[in-house]
Every structure is written in structure tokens, then in C-alpha cells.
XYZ file of C-alpha atoms in Angstrom:
291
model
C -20.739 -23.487 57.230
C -20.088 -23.057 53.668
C -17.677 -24.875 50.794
C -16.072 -22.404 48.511
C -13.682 -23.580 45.764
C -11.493 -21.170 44.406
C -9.760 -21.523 40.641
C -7.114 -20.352 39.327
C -4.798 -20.615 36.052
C -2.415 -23.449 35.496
C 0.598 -21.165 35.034
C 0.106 -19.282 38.588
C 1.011 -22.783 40.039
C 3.488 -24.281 38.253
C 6.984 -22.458 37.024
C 6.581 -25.032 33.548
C 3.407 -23.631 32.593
C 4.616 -19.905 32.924
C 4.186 -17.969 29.716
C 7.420 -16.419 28.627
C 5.808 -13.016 27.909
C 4.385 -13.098 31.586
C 7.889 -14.235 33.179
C 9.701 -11.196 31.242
C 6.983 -8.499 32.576
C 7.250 -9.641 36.218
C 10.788 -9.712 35.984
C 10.915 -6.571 34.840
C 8.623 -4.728 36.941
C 10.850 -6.493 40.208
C 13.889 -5.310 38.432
C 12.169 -1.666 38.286
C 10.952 -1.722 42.096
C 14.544 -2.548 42.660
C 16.028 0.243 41.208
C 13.457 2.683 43.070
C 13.756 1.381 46.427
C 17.676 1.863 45.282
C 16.814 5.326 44.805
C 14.945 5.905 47.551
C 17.578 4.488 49.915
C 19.952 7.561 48.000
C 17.531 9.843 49.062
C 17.437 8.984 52.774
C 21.237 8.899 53.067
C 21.466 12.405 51.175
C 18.470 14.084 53.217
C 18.410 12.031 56.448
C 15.735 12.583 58.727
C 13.888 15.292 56.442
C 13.089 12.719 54.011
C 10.657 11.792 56.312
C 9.416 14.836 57.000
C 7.367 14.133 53.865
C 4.450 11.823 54.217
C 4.185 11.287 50.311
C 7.775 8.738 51.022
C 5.543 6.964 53.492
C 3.349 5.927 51.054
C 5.832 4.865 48.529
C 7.557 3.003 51.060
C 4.421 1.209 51.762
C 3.791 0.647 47.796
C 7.565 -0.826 47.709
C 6.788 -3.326 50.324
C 3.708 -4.390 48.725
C 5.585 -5.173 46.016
C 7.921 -7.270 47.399
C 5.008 -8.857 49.370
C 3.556 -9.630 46.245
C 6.831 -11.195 44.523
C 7.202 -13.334 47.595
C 3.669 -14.848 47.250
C 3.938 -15.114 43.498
C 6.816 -17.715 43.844
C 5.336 -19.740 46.684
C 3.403 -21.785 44.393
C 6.278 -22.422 41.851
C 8.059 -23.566 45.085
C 5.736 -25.564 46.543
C 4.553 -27.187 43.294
C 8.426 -28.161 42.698
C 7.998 -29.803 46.240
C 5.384 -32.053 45.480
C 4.161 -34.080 42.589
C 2.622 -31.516 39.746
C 0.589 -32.854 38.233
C -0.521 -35.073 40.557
C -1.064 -39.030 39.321
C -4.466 -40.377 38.707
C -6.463 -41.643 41.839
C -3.316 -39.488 43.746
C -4.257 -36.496 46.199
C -1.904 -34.148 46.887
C -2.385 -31.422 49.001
C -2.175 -27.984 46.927
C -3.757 -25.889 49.394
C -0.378 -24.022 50.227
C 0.256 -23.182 47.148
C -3.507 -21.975 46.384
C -3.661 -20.296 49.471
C -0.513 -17.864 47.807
C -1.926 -17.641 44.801
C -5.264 -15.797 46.458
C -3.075 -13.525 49.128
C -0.882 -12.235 45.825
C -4.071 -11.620 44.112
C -5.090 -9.317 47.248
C -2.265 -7.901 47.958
C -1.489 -6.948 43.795
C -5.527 -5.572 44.437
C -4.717 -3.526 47.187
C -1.085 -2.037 46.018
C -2.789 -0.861 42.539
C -4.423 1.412 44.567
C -1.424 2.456 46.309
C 0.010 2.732 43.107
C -2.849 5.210 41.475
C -2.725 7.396 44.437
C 0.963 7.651 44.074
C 0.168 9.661 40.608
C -0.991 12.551 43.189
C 2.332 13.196 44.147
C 3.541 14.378 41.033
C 0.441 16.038 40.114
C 0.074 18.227 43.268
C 1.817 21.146 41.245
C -1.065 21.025 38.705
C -3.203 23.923 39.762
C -6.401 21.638 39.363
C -4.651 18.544 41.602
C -3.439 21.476 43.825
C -6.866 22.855 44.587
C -7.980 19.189 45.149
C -5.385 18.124 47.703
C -5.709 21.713 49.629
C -9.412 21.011 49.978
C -8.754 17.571 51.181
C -6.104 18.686 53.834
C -8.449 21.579 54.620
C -11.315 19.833 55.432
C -9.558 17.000 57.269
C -10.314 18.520 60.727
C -14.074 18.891 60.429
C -14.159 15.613 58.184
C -12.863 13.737 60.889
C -15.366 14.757 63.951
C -17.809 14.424 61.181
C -16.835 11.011 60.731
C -16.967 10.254 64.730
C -20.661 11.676 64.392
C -21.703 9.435 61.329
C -19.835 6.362 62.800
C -22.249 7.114 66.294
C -25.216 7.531 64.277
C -24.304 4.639 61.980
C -23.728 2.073 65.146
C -27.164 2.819 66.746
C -29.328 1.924 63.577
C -26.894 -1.035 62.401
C -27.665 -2.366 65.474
C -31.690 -1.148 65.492
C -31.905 -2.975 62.557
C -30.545 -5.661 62.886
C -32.747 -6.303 66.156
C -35.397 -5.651 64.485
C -35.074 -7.230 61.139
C -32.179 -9.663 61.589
C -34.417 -12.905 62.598
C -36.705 -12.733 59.239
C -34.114 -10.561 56.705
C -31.359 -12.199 55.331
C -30.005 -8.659 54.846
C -30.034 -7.713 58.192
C -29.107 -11.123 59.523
C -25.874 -9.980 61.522
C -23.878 -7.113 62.549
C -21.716 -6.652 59.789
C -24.409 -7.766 56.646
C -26.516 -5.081 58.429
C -23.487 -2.084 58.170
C -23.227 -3.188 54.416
C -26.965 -3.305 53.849
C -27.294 0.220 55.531
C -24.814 1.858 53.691
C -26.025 0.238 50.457
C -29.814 2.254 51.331
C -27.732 5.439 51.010
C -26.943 4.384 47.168
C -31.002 4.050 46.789
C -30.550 -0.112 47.467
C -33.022 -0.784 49.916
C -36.343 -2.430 50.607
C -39.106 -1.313 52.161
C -41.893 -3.194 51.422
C -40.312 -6.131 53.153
C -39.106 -4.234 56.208
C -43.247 -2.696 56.061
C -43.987 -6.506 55.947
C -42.316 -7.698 58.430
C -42.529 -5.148 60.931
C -45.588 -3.107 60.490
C -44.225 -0.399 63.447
C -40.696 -0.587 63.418
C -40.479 -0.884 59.597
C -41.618 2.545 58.070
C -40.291 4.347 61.472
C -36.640 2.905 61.570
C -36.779 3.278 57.720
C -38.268 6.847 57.676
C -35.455 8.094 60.606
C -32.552 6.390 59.064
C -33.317 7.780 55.296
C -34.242 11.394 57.126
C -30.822 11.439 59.410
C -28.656 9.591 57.289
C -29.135 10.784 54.005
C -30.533 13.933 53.874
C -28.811 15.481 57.435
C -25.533 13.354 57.000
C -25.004 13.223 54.010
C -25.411 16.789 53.107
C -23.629 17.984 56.024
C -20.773 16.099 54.392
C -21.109 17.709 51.307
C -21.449 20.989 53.048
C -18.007 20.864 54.393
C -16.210 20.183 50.963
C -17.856 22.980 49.698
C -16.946 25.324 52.395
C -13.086 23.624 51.928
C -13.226 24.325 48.246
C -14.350 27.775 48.807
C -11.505 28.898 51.156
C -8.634 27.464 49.026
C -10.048 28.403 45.286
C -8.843 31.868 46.143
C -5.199 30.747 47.093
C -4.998 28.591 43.765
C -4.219 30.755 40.817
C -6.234 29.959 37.469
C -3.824 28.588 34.367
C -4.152 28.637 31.250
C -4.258 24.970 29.266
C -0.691 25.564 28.330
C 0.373 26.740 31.914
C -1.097 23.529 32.631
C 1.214 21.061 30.717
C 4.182 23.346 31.299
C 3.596 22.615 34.843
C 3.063 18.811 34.278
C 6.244 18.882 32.358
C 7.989 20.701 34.891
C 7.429 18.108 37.189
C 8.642 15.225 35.206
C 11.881 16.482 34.564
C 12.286 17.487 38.231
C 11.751 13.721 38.816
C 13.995 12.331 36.008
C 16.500 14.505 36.805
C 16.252 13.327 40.685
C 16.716 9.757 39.318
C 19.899 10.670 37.452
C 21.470 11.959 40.196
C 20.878 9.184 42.262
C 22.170 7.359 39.366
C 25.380 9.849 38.959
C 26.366 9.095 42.660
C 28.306 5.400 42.031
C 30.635 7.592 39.928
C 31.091 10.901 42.083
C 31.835 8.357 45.182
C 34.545 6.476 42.438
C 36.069 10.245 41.393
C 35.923 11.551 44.646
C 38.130 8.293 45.812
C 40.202 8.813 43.125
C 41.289 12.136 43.855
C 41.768 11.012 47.705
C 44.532 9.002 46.522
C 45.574 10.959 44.771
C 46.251 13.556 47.013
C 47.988 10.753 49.796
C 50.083 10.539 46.559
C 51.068 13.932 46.782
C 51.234 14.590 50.444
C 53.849 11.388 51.019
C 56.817 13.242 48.696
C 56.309 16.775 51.217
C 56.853 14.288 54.171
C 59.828 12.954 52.938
């Protein structure tokens, strides 16, 4: 058992405390998520079930959620603080907990969907002959990085668990199951120690030590490198070279592809009101041939 405390700023409790500048950015990044899950909900109606058909929409679907996820949690504490007394009177204690426990899950969350956000920047750069030859190798070696990864994740679970028998009682770094994955894969970084291993089991110490360094790092980890190269090597002939200005006409390419993709989602309130128009229009005309 173990007390952690956990601080955080005034103004990511309560609404009063808020600085202006802050309220205006959040408000206007929701207002911009808004308008792109707007536009995404354009695209689905116009392309139906190919829009799926791409998994780059899954993953901005996924960033668009976060998002929201993240707004929710962001105003929990302003709520809650409303709720009870903020601040609280002297000698008072009022239970905050609620309100702090938001405050940490929007922190992970808003942690998590940056990186959603940065790999997002792929999908418009996948046209960039560089970014191109990068995400062909990746989908390339996919196949034989996955049964690579069954292999490692085999290997891996026999010495996590080697270890941790045989260091876990007297090594504060092997003292469970997960601290001992961690502490393996740190040794692959060059962050282990050996001399206390040696110490504490003469035998099992420089064996498990010498196997694990031997199988892990130089058979593993190679291999692993191995099959990026031979990925990189098959698709560098399919990827043309460009020049430096190639480059950035490609990059710019791509942004006006997307901005004019946003104005016609934009354009589509007043195509539905013209094309209305002219359907009345035309009743208008058709009633005077009846009669």
C-alpha cells in the first residue's frame, strides 16, 4: 500500500479561476472538432459504405471521440466544484476527489489523443515520396513483423518469468511480473545490472544474463532490423526519387485537395437550398399544364 497525492492548478477545478485566454482556445478547438466531425458526417452520406473502406477515417474517428472524451472530463470539475462549496471553509472537508479524479483522466486521455493527432499528419503526407516509401515499408513488413512479434513475445514471457524467479525475492527490479517485463526491456536500451544479479545469484546470474543479452539483443533484435531492411529494399524501387521542388509541389498538392474537400462540404447547405428552390419551382410550373 502506498499514498500518492496528485496536484493540480486552481483553474482546472474551478470555472472562476479559468484564464480567459485558456477558455477562448478550448472553445475554439471544440468549435473546430465540431466542424470536422460535421464534415466527416458529409463525407459518409456522399460516399456511404466506401468511406470506410479507408482505415485512415477510422483513426480520425477515433481522434474525434477523444476529443469529445476529453471536453467531457474537462467540465466535470467546473461542475462538480459548482456543486459543492469551492473553496472549502476553514476546518471544512469537502470531498474533491470527483472532480480530481477528471482532472487526471482528461490529462490521459489529452496524452493519448496527441498522439492520435501526430499520426494523423501521415495521412496527408503519404503522397510525399519520402512518407510514401515509409508507409509501404511499414505495410510491407506487417506480415513477417507480426509472427516476429509472436516469437519475441514467446521468448520475452519465458525470461520475464526466469527472472523474476530467480531474482524477484532479493531485486526490487525484478520483484513482480510486470516490474520484471519493464526491467527486461529496459536491458535492451543498455539499463541493466549485472553485478547485482552476479551477486545474488552466482549460477543463475551471468547464465540468465548472458542468454537473455545473446537471444534478445543480438538474435532478436537484429532479426527485427533485418526485416525492415528487406521491406525497404523491395519498395525503394516502386517509389520514384523527387526532386526538392517535386517535393513541396506534392505537399502542396495535397493541401489544396483537402481544403478544397472542406469547401465542398461547406458548399452543400446551399446546393441542398438551390436545388429546393428549383423543385418548387418546377411544381410551380407543372400546376398551370394541369389546369
Amino acid at each position: 500500500p502506498f499514498l500518492l497525492l496528485r496536484t493540480a492548478p486552481l483553474n482546472t477545478l474551478n470555472a472562476k479561476l479559468a484564464r480567459p485566454s485558456e477558455t477562448f482556445a478550448e472553445t475554439l478547438i471544440f468549435a473546430q472538432v465540431m466542424f470536422y466531425m460535421v464534415a466527416e458526417i458529409g463525407f459518409i452520406m456522399k460516399d456511404g459504405w466506401k468511406y470506410w473502406k479507408n482505415g485512415w477515417n477510422y483513426l480520425d474517428w477515433i481522434n474525434y471521440m477523444a476529443f469529445c472524451l476529453a471536453f467531457y472530463l474537462r467540465f466535470v470539475p467546473y461542475v462538480e466544484t459548482l456543486r459543492l462549496e469551492f473553496p472549502p471553509k476553514p476546518g471544512a472537508f469537502v470531498n474533491y476527489e470527483p472532480a480530481m479524479w477528471a482532472v487526471i483522466q482528461w490529462k490521459n486521455v489529452i496524452a493519448f489523443n496527441t498522439l492520435i493527432t501526430t499520426f494523423r499528419i501521415f495521412k496527408y503526407l503519404r503522397h510525399v515520396p519520402f512518407m510514401r516509401l515509409l508507409l509501404k515499408t511499414i505495410a510491407t513488413a506487417s506480415t513477417q513483423v507480426s509472427a516476429f512479434l509472436m516469437m519475441f513475445a514467446v521468448v520475452f514471457l519465458g525470461f520475464t518469468l526466469g527472472f523474476n524467479l530467480a531474482f524477484g525475492g532479493e531485486m526490487a527490479e525484478y520483484r513482480n511480473f510486470m516490474t520484471t517485463m519493464f526491467s527486461l526491456y529496459r536491458s535492451l536500451l543498455g539499463k541493466d545490472d549485472f553485478d547485482r544479479m552476479r551477486d545474488v545469484n552466482r549460477l543463475l546470474g551471468p547464465l540468465l544474463y548472458f542468454l537473455w543479452t545473446m537471444i534478445g539483443y543480438f538474435i532478436l533484435l537484429n532479426m527485427f532490423i533485418a526485416i525492415l531492411n528487406d521491406a525497404i529494399m523491395q519498395v525503394k524501387g516502386d517509389v520514384a526519387k523527387a526532386t526538392m521542388s517535386q517535393t513541396f509541389d506534392q505537399v502542396a498538392a495535397v493541401v489544396k485537395a483537402f481544403i478544397d474537400r472542406r469547401l465542398e462540404v461547406d458548399d452543400r447547405p446551399r446546393q441542398l437550398a438551390t436545388a429546393r428552390q428549383r423543385l418548387k419551382e418546377m411544381r410551380k410550373m407543372k400546376r398551370p399544364n394541369e389546369a
